[in-house]
PDB file of C-alpha atoms and ligand atoms in Angstrom:
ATOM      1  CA  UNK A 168       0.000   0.000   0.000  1.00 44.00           C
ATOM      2  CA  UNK A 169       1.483   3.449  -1.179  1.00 53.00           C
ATOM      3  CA  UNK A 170       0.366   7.139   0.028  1.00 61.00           C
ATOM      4  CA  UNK A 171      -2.151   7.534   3.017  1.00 75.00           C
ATOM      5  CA  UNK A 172      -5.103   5.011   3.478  1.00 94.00           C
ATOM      6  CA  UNK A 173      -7.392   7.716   4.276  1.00 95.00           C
ATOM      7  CA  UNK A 174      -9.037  10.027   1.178  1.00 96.00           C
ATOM      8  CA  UNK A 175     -12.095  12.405   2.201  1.00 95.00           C
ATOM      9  CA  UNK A 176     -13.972  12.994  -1.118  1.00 95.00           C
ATOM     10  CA  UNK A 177     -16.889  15.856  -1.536  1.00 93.00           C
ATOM     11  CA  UNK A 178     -18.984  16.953  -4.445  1.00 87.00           C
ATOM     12  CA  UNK A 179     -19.501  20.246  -3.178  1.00 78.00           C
ATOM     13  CA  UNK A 180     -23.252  19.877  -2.469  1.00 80.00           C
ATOM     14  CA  UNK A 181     -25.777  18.689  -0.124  1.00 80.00           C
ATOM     15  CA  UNK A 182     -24.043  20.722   3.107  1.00 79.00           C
ATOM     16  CA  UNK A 183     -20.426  20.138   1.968  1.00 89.00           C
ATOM     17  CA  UNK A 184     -21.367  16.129   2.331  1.00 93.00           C
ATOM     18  CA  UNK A 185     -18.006  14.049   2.380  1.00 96.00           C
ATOM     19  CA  UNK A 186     -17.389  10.363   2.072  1.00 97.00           C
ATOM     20  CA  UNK A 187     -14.548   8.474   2.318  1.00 98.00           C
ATOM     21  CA  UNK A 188     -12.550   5.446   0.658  1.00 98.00           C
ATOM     22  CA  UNK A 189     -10.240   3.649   2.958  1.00 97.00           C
ATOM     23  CA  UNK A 190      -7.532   1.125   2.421  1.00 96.00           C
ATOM     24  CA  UNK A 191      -6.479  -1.498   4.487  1.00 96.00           C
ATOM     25  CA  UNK A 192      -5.232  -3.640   1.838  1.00 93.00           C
ATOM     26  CA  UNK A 193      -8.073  -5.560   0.729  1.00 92.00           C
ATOM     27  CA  UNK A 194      -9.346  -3.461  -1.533  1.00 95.00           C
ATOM     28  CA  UNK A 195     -11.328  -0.089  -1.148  1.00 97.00           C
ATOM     29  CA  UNK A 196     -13.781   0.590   1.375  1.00 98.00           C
ATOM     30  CA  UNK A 197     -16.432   3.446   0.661  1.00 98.00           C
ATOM     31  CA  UNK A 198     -17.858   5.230   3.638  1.00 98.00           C
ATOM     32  CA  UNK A 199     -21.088   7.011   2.260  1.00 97.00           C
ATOM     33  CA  UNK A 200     -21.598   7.641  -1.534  1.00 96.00           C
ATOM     34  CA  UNK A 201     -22.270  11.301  -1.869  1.00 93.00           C
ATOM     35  CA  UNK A 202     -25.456  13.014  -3.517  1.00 87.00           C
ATOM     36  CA  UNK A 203     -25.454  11.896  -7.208  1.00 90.00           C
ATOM     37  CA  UNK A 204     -26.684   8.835  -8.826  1.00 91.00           C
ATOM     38  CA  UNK A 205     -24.023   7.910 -10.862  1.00 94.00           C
ATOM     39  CA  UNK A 206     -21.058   7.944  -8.939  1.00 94.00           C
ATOM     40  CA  UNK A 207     -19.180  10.030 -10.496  1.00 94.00           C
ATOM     41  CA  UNK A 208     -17.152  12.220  -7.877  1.00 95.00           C
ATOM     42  CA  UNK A 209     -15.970   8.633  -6.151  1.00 96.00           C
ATOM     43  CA  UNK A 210     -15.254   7.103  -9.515  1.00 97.00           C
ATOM     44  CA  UNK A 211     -13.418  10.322  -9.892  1.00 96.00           C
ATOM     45  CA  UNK A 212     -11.246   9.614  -6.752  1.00 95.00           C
ATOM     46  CA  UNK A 213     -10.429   5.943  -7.859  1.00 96.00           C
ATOM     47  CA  UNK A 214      -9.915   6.826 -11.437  1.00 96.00           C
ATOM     48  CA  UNK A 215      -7.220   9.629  -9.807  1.00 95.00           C
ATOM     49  CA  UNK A 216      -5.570   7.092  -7.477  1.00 94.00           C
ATOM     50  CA  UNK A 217      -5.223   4.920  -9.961  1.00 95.00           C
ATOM     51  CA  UNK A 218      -7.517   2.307  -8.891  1.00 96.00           C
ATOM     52  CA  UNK A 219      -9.879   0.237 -11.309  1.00 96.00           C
ATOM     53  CA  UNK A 220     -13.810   0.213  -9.727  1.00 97.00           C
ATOM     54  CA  UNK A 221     -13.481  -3.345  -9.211  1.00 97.00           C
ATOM     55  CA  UNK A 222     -11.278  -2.709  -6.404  1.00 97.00           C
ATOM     56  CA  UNK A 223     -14.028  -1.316  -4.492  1.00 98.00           C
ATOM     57  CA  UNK A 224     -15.162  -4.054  -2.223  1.00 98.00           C
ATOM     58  CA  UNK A 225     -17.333  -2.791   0.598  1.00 98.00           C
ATOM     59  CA  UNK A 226     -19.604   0.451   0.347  1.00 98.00           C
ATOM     60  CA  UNK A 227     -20.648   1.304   3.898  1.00 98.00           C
ATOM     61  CA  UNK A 228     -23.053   3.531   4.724  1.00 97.00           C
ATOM     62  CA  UNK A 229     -23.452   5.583   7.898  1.00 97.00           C
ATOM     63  CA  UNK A 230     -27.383   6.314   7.411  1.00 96.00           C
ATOM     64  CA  UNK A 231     -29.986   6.558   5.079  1.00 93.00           C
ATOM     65  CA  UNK A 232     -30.254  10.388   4.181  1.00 91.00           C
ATOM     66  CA  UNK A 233     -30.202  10.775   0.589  1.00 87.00           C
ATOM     67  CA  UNK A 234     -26.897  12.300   0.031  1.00 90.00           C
ATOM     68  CA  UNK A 235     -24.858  10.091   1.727  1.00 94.00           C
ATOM     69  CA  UNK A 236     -26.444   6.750  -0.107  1.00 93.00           C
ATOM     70  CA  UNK A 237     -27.291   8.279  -3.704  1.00 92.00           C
ATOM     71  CA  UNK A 238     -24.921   6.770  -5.332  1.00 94.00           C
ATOM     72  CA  UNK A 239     -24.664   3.114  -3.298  1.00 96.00           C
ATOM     73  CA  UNK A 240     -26.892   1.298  -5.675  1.00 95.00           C
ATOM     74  CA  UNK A 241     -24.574   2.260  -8.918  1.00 96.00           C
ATOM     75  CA  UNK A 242     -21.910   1.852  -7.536  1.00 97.00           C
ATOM     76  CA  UNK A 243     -22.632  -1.621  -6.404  1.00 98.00           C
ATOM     77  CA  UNK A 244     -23.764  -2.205  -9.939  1.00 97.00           C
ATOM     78  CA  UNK A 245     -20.259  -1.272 -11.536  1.00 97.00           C
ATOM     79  CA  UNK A 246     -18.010  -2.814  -8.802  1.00 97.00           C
ATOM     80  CA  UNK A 247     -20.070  -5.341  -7.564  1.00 97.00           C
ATOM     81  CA  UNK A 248     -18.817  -4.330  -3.614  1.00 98.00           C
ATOM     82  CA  UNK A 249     -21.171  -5.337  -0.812  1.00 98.00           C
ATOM     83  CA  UNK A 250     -22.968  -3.120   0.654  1.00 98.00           C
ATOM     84  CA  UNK A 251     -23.279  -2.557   4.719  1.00 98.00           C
ATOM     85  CA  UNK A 252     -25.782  -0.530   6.835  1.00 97.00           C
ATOM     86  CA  UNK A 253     -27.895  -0.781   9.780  1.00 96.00           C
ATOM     87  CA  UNK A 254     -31.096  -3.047   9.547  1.00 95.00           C
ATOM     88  CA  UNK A 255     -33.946  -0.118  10.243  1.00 92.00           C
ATOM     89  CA  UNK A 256     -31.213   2.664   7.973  1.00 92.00           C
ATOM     90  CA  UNK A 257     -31.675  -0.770   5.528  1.00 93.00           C
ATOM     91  CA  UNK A 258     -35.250  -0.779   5.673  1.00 90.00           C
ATOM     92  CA  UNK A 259     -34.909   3.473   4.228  1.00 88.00           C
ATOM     93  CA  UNK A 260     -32.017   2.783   1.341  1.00 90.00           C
ATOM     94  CA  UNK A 261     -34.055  -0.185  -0.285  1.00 88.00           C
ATOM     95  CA  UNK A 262     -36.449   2.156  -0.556  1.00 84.00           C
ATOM     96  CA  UNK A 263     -39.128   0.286   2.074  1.00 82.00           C
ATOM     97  CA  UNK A 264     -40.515   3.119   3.779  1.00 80.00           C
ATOM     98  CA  UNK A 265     -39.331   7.053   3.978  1.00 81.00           C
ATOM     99  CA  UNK A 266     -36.667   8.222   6.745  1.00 81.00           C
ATOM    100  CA  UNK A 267     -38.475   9.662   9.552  1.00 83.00           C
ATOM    101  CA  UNK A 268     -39.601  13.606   9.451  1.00 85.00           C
ATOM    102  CA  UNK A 269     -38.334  16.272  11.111  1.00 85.00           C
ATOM    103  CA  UNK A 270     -40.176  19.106  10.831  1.00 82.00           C
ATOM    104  CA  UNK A 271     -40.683  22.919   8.981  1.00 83.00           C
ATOM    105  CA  UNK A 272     -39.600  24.753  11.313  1.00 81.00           C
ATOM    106  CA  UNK A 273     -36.449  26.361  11.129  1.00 81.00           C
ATOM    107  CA  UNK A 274     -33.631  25.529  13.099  1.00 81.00           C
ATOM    108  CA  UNK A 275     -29.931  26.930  13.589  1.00 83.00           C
ATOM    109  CA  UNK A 276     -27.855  26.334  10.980  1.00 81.00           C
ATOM    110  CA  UNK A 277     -30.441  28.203   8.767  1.00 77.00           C
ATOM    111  CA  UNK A 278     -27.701  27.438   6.019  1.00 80.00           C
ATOM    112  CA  UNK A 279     -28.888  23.578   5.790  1.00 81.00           C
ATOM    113  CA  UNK A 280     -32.418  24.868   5.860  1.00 84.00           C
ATOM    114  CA  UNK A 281     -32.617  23.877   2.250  1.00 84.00           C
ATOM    115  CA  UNK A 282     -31.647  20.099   3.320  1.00 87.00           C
ATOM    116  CA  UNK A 283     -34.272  20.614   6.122  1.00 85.00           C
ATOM    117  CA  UNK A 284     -37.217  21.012   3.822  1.00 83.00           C
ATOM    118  CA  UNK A 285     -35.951  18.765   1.105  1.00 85.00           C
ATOM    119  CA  UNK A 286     -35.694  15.950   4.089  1.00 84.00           C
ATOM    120  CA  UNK A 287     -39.218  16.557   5.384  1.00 84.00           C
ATOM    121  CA  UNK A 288     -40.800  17.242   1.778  1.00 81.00           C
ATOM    122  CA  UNK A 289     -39.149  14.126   1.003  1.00 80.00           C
ATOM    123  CA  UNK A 290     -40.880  12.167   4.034  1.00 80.00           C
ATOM    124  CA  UNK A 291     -44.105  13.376   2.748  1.00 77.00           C
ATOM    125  CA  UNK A 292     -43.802  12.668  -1.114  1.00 81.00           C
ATOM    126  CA  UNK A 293     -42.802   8.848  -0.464  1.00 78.00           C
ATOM    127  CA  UNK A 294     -45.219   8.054   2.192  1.00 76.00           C
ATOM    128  CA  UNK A 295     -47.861   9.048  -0.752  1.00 76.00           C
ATOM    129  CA  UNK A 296     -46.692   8.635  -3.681  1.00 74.00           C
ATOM    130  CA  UNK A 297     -43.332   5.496  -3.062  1.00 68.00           C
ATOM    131  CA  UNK A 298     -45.570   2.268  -3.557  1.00 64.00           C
ATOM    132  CA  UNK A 299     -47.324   4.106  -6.667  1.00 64.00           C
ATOM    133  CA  UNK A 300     -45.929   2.245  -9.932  1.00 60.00           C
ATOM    134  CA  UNK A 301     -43.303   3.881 -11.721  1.00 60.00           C
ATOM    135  CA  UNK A 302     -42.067   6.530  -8.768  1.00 61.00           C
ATOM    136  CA  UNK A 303     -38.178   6.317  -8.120  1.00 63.00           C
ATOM    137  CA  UNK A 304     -37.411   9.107  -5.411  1.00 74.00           C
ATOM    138  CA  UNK A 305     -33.909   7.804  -5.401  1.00 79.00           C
ATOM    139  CA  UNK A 306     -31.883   4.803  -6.839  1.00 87.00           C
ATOM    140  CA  UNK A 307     -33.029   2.441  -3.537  1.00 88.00           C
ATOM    141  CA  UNK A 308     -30.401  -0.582  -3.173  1.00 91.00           C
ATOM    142  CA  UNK A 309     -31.287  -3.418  -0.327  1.00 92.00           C
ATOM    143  CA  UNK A 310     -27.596  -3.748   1.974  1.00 96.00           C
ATOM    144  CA  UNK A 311     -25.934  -6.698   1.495  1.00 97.00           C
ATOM    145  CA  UNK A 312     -25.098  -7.305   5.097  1.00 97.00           C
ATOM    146  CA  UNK A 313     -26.799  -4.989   8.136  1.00 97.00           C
ATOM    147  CA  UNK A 314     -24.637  -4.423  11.206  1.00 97.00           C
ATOM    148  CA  UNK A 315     -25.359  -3.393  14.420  1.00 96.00           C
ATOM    149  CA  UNK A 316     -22.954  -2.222  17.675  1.00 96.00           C
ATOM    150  CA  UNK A 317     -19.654  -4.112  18.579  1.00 96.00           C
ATOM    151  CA  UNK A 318     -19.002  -5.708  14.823  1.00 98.00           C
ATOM    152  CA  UNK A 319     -15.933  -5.193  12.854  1.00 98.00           C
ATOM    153  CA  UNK A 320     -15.358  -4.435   9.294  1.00 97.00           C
ATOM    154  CA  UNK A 321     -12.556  -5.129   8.946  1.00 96.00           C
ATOM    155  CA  UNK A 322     -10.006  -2.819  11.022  1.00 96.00           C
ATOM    156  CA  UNK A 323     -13.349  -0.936  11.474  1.00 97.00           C
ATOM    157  CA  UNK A 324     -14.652  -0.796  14.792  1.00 98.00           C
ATOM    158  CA  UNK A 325     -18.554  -0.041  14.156  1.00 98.00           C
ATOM    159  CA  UNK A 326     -20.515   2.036  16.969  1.00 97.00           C
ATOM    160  CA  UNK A 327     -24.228   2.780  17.266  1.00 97.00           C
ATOM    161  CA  UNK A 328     -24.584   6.524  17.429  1.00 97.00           C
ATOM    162  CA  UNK A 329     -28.381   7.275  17.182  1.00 96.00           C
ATOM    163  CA  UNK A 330     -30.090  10.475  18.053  1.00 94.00           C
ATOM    164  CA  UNK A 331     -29.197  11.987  14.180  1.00 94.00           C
ATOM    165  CA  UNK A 332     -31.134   9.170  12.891  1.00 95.00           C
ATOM    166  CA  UNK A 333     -32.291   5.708  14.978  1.00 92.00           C
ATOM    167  CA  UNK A 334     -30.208   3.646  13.124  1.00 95.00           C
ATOM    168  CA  UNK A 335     -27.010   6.188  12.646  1.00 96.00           C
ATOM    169  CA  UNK A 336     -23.933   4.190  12.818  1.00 97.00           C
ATOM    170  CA  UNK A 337     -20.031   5.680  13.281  1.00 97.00           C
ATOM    171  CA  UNK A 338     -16.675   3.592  12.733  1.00 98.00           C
ATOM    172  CA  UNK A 339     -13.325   3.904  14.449  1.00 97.00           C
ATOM    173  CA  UNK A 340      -9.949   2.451  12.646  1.00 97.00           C
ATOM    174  CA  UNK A 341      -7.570   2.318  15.779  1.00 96.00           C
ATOM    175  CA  UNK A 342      -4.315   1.786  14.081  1.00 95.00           C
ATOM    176  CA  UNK A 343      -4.814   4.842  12.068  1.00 95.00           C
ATOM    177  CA  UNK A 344      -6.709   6.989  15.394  1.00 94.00           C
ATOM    178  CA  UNK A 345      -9.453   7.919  12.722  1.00 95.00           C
ATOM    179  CA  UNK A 346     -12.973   8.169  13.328  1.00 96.00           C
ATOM    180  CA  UNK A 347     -15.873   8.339  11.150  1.00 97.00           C
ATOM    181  CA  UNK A 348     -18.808  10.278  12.652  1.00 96.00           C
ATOM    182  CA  UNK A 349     -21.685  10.545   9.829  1.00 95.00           C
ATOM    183  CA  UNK A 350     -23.746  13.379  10.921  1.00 95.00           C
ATOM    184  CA  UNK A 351     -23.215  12.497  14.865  1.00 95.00           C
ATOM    185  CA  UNK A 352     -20.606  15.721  14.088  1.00 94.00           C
ATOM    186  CA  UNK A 353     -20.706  17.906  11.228  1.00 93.00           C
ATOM    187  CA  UNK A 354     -18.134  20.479  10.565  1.00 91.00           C
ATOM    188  CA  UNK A 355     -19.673  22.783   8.054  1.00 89.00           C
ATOM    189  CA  UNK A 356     -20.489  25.712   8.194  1.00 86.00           C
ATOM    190  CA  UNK A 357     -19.603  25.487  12.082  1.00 86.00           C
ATOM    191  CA  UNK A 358     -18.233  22.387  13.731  1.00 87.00           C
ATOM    192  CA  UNK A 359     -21.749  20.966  15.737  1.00 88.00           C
ATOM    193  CA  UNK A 360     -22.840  18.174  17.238  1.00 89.00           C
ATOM    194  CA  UNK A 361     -25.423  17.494  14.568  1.00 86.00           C
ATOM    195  CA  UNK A 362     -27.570  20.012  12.710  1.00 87.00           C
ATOM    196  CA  UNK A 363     -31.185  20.079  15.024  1.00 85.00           C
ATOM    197  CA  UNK A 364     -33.185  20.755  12.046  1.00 81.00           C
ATOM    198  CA  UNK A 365     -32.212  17.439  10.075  1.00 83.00           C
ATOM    199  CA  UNK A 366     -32.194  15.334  13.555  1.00 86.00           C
ATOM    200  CA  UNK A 367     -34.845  13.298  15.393  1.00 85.00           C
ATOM    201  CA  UNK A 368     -33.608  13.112  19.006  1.00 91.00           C
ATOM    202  CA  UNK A 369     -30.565  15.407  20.055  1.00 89.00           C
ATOM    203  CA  UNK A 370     -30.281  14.118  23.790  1.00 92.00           C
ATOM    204  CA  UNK A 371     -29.734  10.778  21.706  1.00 94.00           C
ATOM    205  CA  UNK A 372     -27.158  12.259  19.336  1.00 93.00           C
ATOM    206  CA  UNK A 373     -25.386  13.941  22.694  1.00 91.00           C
ATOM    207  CA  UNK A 374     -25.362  10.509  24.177  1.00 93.00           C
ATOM    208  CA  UNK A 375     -24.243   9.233  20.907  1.00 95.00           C
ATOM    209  CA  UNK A 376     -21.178  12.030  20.979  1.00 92.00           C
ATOM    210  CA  UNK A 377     -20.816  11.379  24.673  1.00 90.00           C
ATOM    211  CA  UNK A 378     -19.632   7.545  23.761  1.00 92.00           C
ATOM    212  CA  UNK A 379     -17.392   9.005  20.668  1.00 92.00           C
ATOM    213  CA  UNK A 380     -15.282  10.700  23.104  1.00 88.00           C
ATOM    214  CA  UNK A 381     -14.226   8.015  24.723  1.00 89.00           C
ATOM    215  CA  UNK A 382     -13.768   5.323  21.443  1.00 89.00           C
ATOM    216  CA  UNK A 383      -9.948   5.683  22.023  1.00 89.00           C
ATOM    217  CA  UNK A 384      -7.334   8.137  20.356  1.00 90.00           C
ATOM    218  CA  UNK A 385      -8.017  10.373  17.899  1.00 90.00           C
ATOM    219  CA  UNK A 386      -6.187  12.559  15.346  1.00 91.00           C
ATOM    220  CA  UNK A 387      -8.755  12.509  12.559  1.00 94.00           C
ATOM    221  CA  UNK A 388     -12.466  12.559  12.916  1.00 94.00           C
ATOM    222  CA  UNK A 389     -14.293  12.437   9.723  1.00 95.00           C
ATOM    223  CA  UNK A 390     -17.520  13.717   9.692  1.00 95.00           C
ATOM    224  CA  UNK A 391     -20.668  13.392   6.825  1.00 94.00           C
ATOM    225  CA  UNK A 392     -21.162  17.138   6.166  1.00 94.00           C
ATOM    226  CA  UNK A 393     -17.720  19.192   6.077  1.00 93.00           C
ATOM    227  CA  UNK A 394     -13.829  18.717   6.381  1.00 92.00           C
ATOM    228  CA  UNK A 395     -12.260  16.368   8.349  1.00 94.00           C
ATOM    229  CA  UNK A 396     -10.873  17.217  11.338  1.00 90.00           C
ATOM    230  CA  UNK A 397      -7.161  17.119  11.913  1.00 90.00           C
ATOM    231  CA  UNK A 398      -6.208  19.557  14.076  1.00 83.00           C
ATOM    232  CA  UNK A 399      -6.265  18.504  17.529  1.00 84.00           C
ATOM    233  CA  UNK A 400      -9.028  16.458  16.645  1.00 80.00           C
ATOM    234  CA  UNK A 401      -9.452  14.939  20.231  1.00 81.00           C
ATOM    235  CA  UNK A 402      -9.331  18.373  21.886  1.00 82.00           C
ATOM    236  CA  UNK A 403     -11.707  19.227  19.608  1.00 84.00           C
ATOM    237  CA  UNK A 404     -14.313  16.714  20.075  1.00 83.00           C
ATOM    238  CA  UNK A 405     -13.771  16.934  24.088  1.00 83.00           C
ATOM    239  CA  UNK A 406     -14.946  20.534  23.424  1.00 84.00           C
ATOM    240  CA  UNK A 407     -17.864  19.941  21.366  1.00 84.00           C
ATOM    241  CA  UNK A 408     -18.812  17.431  24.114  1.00 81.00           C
ATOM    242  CA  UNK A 409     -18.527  20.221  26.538  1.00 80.00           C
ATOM    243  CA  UNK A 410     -20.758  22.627  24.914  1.00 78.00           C
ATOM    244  CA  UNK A 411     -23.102  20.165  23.735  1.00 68.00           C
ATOM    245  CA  UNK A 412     -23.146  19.192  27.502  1.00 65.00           C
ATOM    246  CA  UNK A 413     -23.943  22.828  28.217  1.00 63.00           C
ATOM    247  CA  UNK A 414     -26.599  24.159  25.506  1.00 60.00           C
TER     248      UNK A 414
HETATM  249 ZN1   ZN B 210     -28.156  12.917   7.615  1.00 83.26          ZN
END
């Protein structure tokens, strides 16, 4: 393995949304697959590393908001990777029933306001309209595997982090101190402990934070909307825990 295992990909939209592909050596992992159908900004990434798409072998995804499993069903298609989730974030992503609502009314960031009213319009079209025949709201793609607290992908240590969504799921690679948060922690615009407008229970996602603070060491915390974290990434997310504690 040559150059860092770690590369945080973003296609600019949906809240700065980021995924990830990892390498441990048996091929790529995918964490999250961005906002568009096709692919194309993580194709991008393994076309630039030099990487053919059949090298992707596992596509896991942290929960079942749109832009972060978009592209999980095409890129299954072209790489034939498996693809990993939680059982009720499952249920959302084959395209079973709609991800729970959240409400109109408008929360702090109002930045992500847009992605508040797309998620709850969303809620609403496919509870009406999903089972009708002919309506795709999305590519849906039924997980290969569902995982729940305590199992290992690998190196990946997977952790149940609900509170952003029930079935929210984060994953810690000790040998490289990295964690991956989803939207447990978002960075952009401001670094948060989850956006309240697009979350269903924030004492849950505190809790959830609360037990991310204590995974183990840190120096890179990737979260699902917004940069990575590198800087004194611990110190960081001690803080966040703080104020979260506080507000
Ligand atoms: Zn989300």
């Amino acid at each position: 393995m040559t150059g860092p295992p770690i590369h945080a990909i973003t296609d600019g939209t949906a809240g700065r949304v980021h995924a990830f592909l990892l390498d441990w050596g048996e091929g790529l992992t995918l964490i999250d697959t961005l906002s568009s159908d096709t692919g194309e900004v993580v194709l991008a990434e393994m076309a630039r590393l030099g990487r053919p798409v059949g090298d992707l072998k596992r596509i896991v995804l942290t929960h079942a908001h749109r832009s972060h499993v978009r592209g999980a069903a095409r890129l299954r298609e072209l790489s034939g990777a498996q693809v990993i989730a939680n059982a009720r974030e499952g249920e959302i992503i084959a395209g079973e029933r709609p991800s729970a609502a959240t409400g109109f009314l408008p929360r702090h960031p109002f930045r992500v306001y847009q992605l508040q009213f797309g998620l709850n319009v969303g809620y609403y079209v496919e509870r009406y309209l999903h089972r009708r025949p002919g309506f795709v709201s999305f590519p849906a793609c039924e997980p290969d595997r569902t995982i729940g607290d305590g199992d290992m992908i690998g190196p990946l240590q997977v952790i149940h982090t609900p509170g952003h969504t029930d079935g929210s799921m984060s994953f810690y690679w000790p040998a490289q101190r990295a964690l991956f948060t989803g939207d447990v922690v978002v960075t952009w615009p401001h670094l948060e402990a989850g956006w309240r407008g697009l979350s269903t229970d924030m004492d849950a996602n505190r809790r959830s934070l609360s037990q991310l603070a204590t995974v183990g060491e840190v120096e890179f915390v990737g979260s699902g909307h917004g940069p990575p974290l590198v800087d004194d990434a611990a110190v960081r997310l001690r803080d966040l825990l703080a104020g979260a504690r506080r507000s």
